[in-house]
Coordinates of C-alpha atoms and ligand atoms in Angstrom, one line a residue:
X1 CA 80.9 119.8 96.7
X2 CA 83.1 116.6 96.4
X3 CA 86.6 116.4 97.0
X4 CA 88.7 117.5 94.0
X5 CA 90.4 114.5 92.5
X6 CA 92.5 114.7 89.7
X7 CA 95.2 112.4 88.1
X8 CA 98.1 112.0 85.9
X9 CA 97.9 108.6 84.1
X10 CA 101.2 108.1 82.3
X11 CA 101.8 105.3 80.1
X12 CA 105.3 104.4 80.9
X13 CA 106.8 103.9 77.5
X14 CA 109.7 106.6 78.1
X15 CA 111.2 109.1 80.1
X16 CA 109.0 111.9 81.9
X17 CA 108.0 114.6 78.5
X18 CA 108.3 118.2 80.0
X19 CA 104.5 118.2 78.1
X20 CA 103.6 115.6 80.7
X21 CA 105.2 116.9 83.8
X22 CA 103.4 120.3 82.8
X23 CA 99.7 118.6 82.8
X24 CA 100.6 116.7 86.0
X25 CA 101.7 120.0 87.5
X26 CA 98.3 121.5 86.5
X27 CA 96.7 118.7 87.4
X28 CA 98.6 119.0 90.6
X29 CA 98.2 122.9 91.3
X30 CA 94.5 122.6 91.0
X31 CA 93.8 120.0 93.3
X32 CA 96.3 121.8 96.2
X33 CA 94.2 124.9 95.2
X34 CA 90.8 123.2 96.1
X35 CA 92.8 121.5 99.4
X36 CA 91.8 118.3 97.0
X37 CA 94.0 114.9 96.0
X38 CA 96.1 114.5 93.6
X39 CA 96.5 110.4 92.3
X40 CA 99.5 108.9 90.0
X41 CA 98.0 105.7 88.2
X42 CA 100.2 104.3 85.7
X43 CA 98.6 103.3 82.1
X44 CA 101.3 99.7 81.5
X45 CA 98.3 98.3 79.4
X46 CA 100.5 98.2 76.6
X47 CA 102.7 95.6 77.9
X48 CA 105.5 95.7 75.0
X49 CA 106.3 99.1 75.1
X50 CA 105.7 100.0 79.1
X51 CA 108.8 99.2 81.2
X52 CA 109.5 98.6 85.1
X53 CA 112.3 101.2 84.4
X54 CA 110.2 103.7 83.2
X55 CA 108.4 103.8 85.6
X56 CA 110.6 103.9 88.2
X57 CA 112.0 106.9 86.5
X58 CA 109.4 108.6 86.3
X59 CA 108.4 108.4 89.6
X60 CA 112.1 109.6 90.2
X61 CA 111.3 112.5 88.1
X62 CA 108.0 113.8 89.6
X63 CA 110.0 113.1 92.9
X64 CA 113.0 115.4 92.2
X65 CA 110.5 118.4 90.1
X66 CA 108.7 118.2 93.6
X67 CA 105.2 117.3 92.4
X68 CA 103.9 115.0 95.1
X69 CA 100.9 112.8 94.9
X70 CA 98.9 111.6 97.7
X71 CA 98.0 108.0 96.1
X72 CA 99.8 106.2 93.6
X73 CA 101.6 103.1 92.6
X74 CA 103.8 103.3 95.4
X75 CA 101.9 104.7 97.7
X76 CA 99.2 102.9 97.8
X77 CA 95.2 104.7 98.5
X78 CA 92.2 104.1 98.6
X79 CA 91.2 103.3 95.5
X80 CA 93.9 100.8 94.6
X81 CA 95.6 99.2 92.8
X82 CA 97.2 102.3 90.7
X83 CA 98.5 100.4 88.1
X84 CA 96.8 99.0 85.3
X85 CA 98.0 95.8 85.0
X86 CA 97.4 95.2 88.3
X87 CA 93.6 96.0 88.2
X88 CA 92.8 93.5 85.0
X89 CA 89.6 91.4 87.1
X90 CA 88.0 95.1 87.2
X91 CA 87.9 95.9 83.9
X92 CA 86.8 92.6 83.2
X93 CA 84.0 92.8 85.8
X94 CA 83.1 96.0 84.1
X95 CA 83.4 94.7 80.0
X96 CA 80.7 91.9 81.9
X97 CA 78.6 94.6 82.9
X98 CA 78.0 96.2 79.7
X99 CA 77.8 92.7 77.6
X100 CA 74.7 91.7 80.1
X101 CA 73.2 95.2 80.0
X102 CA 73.4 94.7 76.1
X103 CA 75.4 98.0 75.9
X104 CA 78.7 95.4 74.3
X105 CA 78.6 92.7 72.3
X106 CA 81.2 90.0 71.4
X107 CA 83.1 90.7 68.0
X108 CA 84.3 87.9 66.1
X109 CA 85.4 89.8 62.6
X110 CA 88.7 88.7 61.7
X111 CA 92.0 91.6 60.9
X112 CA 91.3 90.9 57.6
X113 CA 87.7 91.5 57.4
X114 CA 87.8 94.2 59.0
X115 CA 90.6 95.4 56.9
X116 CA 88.6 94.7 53.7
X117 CA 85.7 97.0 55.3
X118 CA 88.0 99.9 55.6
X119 CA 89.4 99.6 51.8
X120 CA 85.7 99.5 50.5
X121 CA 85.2 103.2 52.8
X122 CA 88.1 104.1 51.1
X123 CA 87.3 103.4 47.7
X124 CA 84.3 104.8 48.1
X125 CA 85.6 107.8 49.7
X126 CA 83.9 107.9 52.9
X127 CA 85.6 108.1 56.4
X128 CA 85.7 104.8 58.1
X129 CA 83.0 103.1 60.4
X130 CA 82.5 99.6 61.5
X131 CA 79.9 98.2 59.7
X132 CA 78.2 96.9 63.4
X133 CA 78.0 93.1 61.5
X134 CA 78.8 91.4 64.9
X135 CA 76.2 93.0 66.4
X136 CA 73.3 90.7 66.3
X137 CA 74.5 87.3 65.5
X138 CA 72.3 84.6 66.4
X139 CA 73.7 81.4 68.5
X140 CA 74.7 79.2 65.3
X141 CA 76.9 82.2 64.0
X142 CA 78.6 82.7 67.4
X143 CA 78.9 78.8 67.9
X144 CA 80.1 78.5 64.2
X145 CA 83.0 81.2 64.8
X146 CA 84.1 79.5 67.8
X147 CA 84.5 76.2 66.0
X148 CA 86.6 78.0 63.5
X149 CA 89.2 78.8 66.9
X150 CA 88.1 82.9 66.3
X151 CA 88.5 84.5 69.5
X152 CA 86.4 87.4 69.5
X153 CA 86.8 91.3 71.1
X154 CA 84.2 93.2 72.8
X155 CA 83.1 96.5 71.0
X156 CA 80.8 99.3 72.7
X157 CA 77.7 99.5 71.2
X158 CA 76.8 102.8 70.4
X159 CA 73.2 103.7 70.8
X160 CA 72.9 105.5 67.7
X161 CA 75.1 106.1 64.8
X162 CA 73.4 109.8 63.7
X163 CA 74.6 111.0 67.4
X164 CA 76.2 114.6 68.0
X165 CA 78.3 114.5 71.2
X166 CA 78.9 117.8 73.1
X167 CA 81.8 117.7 75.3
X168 CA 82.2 120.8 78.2
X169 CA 85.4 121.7 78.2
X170 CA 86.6 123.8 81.3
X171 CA 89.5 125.3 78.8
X172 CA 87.7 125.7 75.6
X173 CA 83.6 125.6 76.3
X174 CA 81.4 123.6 74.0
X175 CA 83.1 121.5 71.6
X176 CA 80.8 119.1 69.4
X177 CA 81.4 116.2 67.5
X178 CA 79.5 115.2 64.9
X179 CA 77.8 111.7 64.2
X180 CA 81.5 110.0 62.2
X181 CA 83.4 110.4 65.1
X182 CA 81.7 107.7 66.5
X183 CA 81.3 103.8 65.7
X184 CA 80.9 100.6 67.9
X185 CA 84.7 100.6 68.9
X186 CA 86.6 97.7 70.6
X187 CA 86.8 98.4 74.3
X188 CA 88.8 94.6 74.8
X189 CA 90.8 93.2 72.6
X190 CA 90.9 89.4 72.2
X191 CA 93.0 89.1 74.5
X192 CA 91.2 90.1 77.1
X193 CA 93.1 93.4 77.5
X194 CA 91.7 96.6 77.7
X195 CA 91.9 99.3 75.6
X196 CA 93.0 102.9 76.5
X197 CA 89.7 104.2 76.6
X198 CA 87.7 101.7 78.0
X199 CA 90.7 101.3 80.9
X200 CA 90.8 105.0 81.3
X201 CA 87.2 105.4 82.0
X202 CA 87.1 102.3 84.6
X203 CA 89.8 104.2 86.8
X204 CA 88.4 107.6 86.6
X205 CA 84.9 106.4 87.8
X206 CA 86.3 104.2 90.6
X207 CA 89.3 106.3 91.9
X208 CA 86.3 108.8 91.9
X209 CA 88.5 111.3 89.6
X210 CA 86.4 114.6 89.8
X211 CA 88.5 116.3 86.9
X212 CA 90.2 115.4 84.4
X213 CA 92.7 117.6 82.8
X214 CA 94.9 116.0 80.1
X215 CA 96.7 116.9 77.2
X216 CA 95.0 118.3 74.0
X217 CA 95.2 115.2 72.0
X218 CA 93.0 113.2 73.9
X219 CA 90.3 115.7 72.9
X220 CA 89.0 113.4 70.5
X221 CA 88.8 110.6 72.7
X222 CA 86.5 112.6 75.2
X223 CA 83.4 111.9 72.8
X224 CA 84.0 107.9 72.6
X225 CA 84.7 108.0 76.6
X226 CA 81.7 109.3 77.5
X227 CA 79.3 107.3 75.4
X228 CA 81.0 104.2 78.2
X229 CA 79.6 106.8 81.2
X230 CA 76.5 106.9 79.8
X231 CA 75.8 103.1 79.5
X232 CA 77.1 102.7 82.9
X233 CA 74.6 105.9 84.1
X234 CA 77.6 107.3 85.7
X235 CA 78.3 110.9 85.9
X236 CA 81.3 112.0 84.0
X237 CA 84.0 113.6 85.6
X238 CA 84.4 117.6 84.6
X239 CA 87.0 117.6 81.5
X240 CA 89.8 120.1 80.7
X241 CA 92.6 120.0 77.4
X242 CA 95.3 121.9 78.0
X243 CA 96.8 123.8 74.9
X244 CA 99.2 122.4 72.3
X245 CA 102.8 122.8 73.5
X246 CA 105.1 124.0 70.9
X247 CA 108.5 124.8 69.7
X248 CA 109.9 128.4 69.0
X249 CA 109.4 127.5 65.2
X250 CA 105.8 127.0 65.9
X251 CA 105.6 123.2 65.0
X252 CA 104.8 120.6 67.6
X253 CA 107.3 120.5 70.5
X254 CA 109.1 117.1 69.9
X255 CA 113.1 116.3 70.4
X256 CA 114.4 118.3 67.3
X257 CA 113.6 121.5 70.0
X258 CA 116.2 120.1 72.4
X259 CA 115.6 118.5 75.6
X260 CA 112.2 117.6 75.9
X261 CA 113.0 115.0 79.3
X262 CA 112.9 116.1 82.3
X263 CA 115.3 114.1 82.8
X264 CA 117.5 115.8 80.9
X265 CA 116.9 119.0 82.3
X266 CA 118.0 117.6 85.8
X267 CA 121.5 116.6 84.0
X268 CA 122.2 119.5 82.5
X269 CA 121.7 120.9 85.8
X270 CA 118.6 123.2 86.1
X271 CA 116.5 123.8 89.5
X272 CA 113.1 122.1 89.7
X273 CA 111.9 125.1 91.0
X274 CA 112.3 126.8 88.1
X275 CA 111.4 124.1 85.8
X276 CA 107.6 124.6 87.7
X277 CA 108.0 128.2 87.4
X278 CA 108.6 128.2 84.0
X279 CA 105.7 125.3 83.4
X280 CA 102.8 127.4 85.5
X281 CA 103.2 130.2 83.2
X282 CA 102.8 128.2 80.0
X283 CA 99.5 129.0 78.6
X284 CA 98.0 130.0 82.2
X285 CA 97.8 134.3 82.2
X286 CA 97.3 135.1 85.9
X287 CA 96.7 138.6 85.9
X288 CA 99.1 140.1 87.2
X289 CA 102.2 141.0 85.3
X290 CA 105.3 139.5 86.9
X291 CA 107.1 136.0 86.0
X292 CA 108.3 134.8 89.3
X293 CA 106.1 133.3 91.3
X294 CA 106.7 130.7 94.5
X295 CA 104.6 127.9 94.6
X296 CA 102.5 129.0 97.1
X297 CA 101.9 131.7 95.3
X298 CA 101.1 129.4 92.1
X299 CA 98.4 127.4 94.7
X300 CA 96.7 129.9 95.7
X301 CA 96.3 132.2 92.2
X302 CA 95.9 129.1 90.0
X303 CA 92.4 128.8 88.1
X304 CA 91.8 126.5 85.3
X305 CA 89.6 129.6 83.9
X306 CA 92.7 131.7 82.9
X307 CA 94.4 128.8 80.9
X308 CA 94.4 129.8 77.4
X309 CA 93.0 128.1 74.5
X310 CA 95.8 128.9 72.0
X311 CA 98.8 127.1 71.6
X312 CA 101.6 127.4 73.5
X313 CA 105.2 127.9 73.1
X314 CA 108.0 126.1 75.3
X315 CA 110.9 128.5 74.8
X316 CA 114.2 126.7 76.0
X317 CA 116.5 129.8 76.2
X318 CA 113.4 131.5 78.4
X319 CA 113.6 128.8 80.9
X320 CA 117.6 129.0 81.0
X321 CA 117.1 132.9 81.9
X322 CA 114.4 131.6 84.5
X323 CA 116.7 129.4 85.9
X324 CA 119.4 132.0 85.9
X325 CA 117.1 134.2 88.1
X326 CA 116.8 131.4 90.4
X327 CA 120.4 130.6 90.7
X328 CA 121.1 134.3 91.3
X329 CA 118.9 134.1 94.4
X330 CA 120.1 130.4 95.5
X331 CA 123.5 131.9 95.4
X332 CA 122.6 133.9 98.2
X333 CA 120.5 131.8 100.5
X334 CA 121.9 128.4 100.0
X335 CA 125.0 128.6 98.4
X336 CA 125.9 125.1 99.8
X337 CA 123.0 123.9 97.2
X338 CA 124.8 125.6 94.0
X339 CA 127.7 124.0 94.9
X340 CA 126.1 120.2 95.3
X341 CA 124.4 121.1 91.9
X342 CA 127.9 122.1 90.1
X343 CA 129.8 119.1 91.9
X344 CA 127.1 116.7 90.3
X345 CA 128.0 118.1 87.0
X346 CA 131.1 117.5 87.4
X347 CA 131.1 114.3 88.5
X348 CA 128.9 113.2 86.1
X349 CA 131.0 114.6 83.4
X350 CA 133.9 112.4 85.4
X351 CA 136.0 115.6 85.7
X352 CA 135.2 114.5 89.7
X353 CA 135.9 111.3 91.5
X354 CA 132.9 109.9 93.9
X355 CA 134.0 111.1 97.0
X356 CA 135.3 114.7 97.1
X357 CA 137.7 116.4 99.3
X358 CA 137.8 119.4 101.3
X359 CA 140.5 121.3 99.2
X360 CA 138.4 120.0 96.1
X361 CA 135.5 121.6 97.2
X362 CA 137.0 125.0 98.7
X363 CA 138.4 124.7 94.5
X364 CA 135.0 124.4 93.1
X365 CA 133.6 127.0 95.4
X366 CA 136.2 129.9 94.4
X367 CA 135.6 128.6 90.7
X368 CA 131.9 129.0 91.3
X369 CA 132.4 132.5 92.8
X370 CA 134.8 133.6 89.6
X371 CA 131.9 132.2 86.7
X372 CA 129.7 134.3 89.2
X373 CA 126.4 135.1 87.3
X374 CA 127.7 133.2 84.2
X375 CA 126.4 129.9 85.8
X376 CA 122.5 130.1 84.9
X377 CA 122.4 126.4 84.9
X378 CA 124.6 123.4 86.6
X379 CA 126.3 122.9 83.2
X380 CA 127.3 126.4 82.7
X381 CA 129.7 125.4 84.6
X382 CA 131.8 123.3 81.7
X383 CA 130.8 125.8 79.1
X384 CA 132.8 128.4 80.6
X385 CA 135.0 127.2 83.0
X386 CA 135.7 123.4 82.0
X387 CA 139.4 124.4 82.1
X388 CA 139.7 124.5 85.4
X389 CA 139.1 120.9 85.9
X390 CA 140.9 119.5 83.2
X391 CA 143.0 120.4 80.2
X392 CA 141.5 123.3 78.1
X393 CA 139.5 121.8 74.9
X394 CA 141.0 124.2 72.1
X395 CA 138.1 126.0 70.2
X396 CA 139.8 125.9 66.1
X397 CA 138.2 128.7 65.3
X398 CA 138.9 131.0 68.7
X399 CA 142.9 129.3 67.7
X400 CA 143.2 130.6 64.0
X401 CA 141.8 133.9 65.5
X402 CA 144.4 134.6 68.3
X403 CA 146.5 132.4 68.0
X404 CA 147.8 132.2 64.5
X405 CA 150.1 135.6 63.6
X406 CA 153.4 135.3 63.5
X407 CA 154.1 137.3 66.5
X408 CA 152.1 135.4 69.2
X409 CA 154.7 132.9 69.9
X410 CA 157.2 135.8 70.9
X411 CA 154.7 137.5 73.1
X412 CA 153.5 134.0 74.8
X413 CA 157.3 133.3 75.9
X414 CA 158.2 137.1 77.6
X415 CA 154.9 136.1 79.1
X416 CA 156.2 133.2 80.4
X417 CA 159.4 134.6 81.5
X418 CA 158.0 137.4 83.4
X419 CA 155.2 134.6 84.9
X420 CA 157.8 132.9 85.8
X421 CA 159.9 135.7 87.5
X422 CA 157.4 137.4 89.5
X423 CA 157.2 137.2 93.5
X424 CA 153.3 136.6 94.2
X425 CA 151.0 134.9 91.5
X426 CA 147.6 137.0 91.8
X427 CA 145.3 138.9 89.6
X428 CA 146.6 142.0 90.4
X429 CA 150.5 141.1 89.5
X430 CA 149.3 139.4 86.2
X431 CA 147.1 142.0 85.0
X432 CA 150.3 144.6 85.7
X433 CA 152.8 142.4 84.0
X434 CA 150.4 141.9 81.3
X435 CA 150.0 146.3 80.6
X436 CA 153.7 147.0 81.1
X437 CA 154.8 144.5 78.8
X438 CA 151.8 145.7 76.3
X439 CA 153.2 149.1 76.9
X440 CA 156.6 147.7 76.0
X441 CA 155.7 146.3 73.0
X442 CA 153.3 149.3 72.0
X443 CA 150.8 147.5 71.7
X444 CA 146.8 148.1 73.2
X445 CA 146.9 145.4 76.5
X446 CA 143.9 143.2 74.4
X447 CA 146.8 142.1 71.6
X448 CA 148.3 139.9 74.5
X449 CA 145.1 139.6 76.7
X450 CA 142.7 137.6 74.0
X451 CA 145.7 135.2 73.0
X452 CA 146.6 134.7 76.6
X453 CA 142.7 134.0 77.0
X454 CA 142.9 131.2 74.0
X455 CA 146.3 129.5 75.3
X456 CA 144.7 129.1 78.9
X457 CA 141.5 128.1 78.3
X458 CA 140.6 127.3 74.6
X459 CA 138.0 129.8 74.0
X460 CA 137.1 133.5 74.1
X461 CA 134.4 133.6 76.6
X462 CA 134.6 133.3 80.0
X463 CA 135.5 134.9 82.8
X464 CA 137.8 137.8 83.8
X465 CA 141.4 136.7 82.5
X466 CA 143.1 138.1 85.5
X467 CA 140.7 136.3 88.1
X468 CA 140.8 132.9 86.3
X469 CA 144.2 133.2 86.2
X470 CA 145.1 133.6 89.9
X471 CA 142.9 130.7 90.5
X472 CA 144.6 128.2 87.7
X473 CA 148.2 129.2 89.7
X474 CA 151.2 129.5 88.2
X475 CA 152.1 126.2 87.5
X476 CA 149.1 125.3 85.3
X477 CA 149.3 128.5 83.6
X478 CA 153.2 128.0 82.7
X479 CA 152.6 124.5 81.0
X480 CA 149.5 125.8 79.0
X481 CA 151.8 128.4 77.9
X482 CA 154.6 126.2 76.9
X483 CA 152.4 123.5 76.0
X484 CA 150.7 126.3 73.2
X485 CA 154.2 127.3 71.9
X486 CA 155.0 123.6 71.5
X487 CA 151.6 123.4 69.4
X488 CA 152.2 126.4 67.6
X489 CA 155.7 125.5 66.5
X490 CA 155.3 122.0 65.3
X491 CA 152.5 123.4 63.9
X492 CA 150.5 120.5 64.6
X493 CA 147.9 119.6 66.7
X494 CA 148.0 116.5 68.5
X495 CA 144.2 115.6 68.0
X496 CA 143.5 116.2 64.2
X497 CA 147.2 116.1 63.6
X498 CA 146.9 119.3 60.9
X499 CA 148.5 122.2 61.6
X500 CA 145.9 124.4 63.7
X501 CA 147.1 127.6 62.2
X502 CA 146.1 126.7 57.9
Ligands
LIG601 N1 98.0 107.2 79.4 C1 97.5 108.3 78.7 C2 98.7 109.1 78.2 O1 99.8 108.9 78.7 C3 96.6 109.1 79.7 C4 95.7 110.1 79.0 C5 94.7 110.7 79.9 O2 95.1 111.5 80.8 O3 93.5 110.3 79.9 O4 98.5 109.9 77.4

């Protein structure tokens, strides 16, 4: 048998979709499974809405998730050039091909004509099909529209307009199509461009692509794509749709669901690893029942026969446990590689200057080791421990809560005294001057312990009081303390400037 070749073609119109870093990953896992290639080629047909930038990014995503490819834009192979703009004399070679064969024709219908055919279908409620007008025009019509400055397209003509195309799909078996899915479509536009399918089918023959495996909505495009194999005689590559991806609510993944970039997965600080680990089991079943898989492991069980047909559903807060699982272990075999992750956070959040130094980074590594399990992803980091890099950001609701009685002001001041008094400042001497002066007061130690919480770090989750406490040192901890009586008795609050406690 051939070489396995399969491809990702993005169109680079935006940022890497998780949905497309999950077919490239399939597409990738099958050809390392087969000891095949794996090829990037870049759709920038669409020349208004493709950018250099995008992609450059996503070449920097697929470079940081870890999928590698083995030809590609940058590269090189082969069967170059692997970009599409760049390979504009071959499709035109190939669009000459077919118009000699008599398998094309020139179009010369107008936007408007054509539009006027497609209101007639409608009025006479029947689906839409070029009426083929352009097909046989004789010499005078063809010179007579290129007098009148018409520049024409080149449309596929389609052997027979009662056709049923079967396609066989690797995923989902037969899948047939019946005769309205087809018409003589426009494989060039006037232009001289390409279109999508016409492009896509050029590359997949000559970059000898043995499968293709590609997202579900291109189903429909299967049919049209292989009527172009068969006028060339070529043998179609074997074809595979991966299942819909959807939210948790069932509807088609798309931004409302949360981050949908890979790129925004990386800032928020989750581990590529996991990001595969979580994508291989995404409609694939292998059989056996565990979750956490390396990716040699994934290589050598992945078949294309256990993907599922049935939709599938990207759960956000199943990835973040996923990645937790795989910060867990980092922390124990490359702790040095947490703490890079967690600096970047950081910095990007500009809680960090550029270059970092060595009593910085001892900091971040005891406040790493106190958030302890807490940190399932990089940005974990700010949602429960942003205090310790910068002022706390007061939650008004966690304030109103523990903050507000009359009392609290009292209770925050002997706390201050006796913080101020005592010889060492560490976990152990806080947490006893904390239960002797809630035995004092008669009062259960959590009275003074959640309000103490609040004051130092503006919300009631986090980690141990006692701990966090040691590591913020006195000196922060006495002017969060003061600086919360000062709010509490002006009864104002400096960024609303309404009193926090009505
Ligand atoms: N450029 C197309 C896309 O981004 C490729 C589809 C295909 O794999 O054939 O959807």
């Amino acid at each position: 048998m051939n070489t396995v070749r399969t491809r990702f073609a993005p169109s680079p119109t935006g940022y890497l979709h998780v949905g497309g870093a999950w077919t490239a990953f399939f597409n990738w896992l099958f050809a390392r499974h087969h000891g095949g290639r794996f090829i990037l080629r870049i759709e920038d047909t669409d020349r208004s809405r493709s950018t250099e930038e995008m992609v450059e990014a996503i070449l920097e995503d697929f470079r940081w998730l870890g999928i590698t490819w083995d030809e590609g834009p940058d590269v090189g192979g082969p069967y170059g050039p692997y970009r599409q703009t760049e390979r504009m004399a071959i499709y035109q070679e190939y669009a000459r091909k077919l118009l000699e064969r008599g398998h094309a024709y020139y179009c010369y219908c107008t936007p408007e004509e054509l539009e006027a055919e497609r209101h007639k279908a409608q009025a006479e409620h029947r689906p839409y099909r070029y009426s083929g007008r352009c097909r046989s025009l004789s010499s005078k019509e063809v010179a007579r529209f290129e007098a009148e400055g018409r520049r024409p397209t080149i449309r596929l003509r389609v052997r027979d307009y009662g056709e049923t195309i079967v396609v066989h799909d690797l995923i989902r078996g037969e899948v047939v199509f019946s005769p309205e899915h087809l018409d003589d479509y426009i494989i060039v536009r006037s232009d001289g461009t390409p279109l999508y399918n016409f492009a896509n089918v050029i590359d997949d023959h000559t970059m000898a692509i043995t499968h293709v495996i590609r997202a579900e909505e291109h189903l429909s495009n299967t049919p049209k794509q292989l009527l172009i194999y068969r006028a060339f005689d070529w043998t179609p590559p074997q074809v595979a749709h991966l299942p819909m991806l959807l939210g948790p609510d069932r509807s088609k993944l798309s931004k409302r669901h949360g981050a949908t970039a890979v790129r925004q997965y990386r800032e928020e600080g989750f581990l590529p690893e996991a990001i595969l680990n979580y994508l291989a089991l995404l409609g694939w079943y292998p059989e056996e029942d565990r979750e956490i898989y390396s990716l040699e492991e994934l290589i050598a069980r992945f078949h294309l026969e256990d993907v599922g047909k049935s939709p599938s559903v990207f759960d956000y807060q199943k990835l973040v446990w996923m990645n937790g699982v795989y910060m867990r272990k980092l922390m124990h075999e490359d702790r040095a590689k947490v703490l890079a992750l967690v600096e970047e956070t950081l910095k990007r959040e500009g809680l960090l200057p550029e270059a970092v130094d060595p009593a910085t980074r001892e900091y971040i590594a005891r406040v790493v080791e106190v958030l302890g399990d807490r940190i399932k992803v990089g940005r974990d980091v700010l949602r429960y421990g942003d205090f310790f890099f910068t002022e706390p950001t007061y939650d008004p609701e966690a304030v109103r809560t523990y903050l507000c009685g009359e009392e609290i002001p009292g209770y925050l001041s002997r706390l201050e005294e006796e913080f101020t008094r005592c010889q060492e400042f560490d976990r152990a001497t806080v947490e006893q001057i904390v239960r002797s002066l809630a035995a004092e007061l008669q009062v259960s130690s959590r009275v003074l312990i959640h309000p103490l919480r609040v004051a130092l770090t503006g919300k009631t989750i986090g980690p141990g009081l006692f701990e966090l406490m040691e590591l913020l040192g006195r000196h922060r901890v006495l002017q969060r303390l003061q600086r919360t009586r000062e709010m509490l008795k002006g009864g104002l609050t400096a960024s609303t400037g309404s009193s926090p406690c009505s």
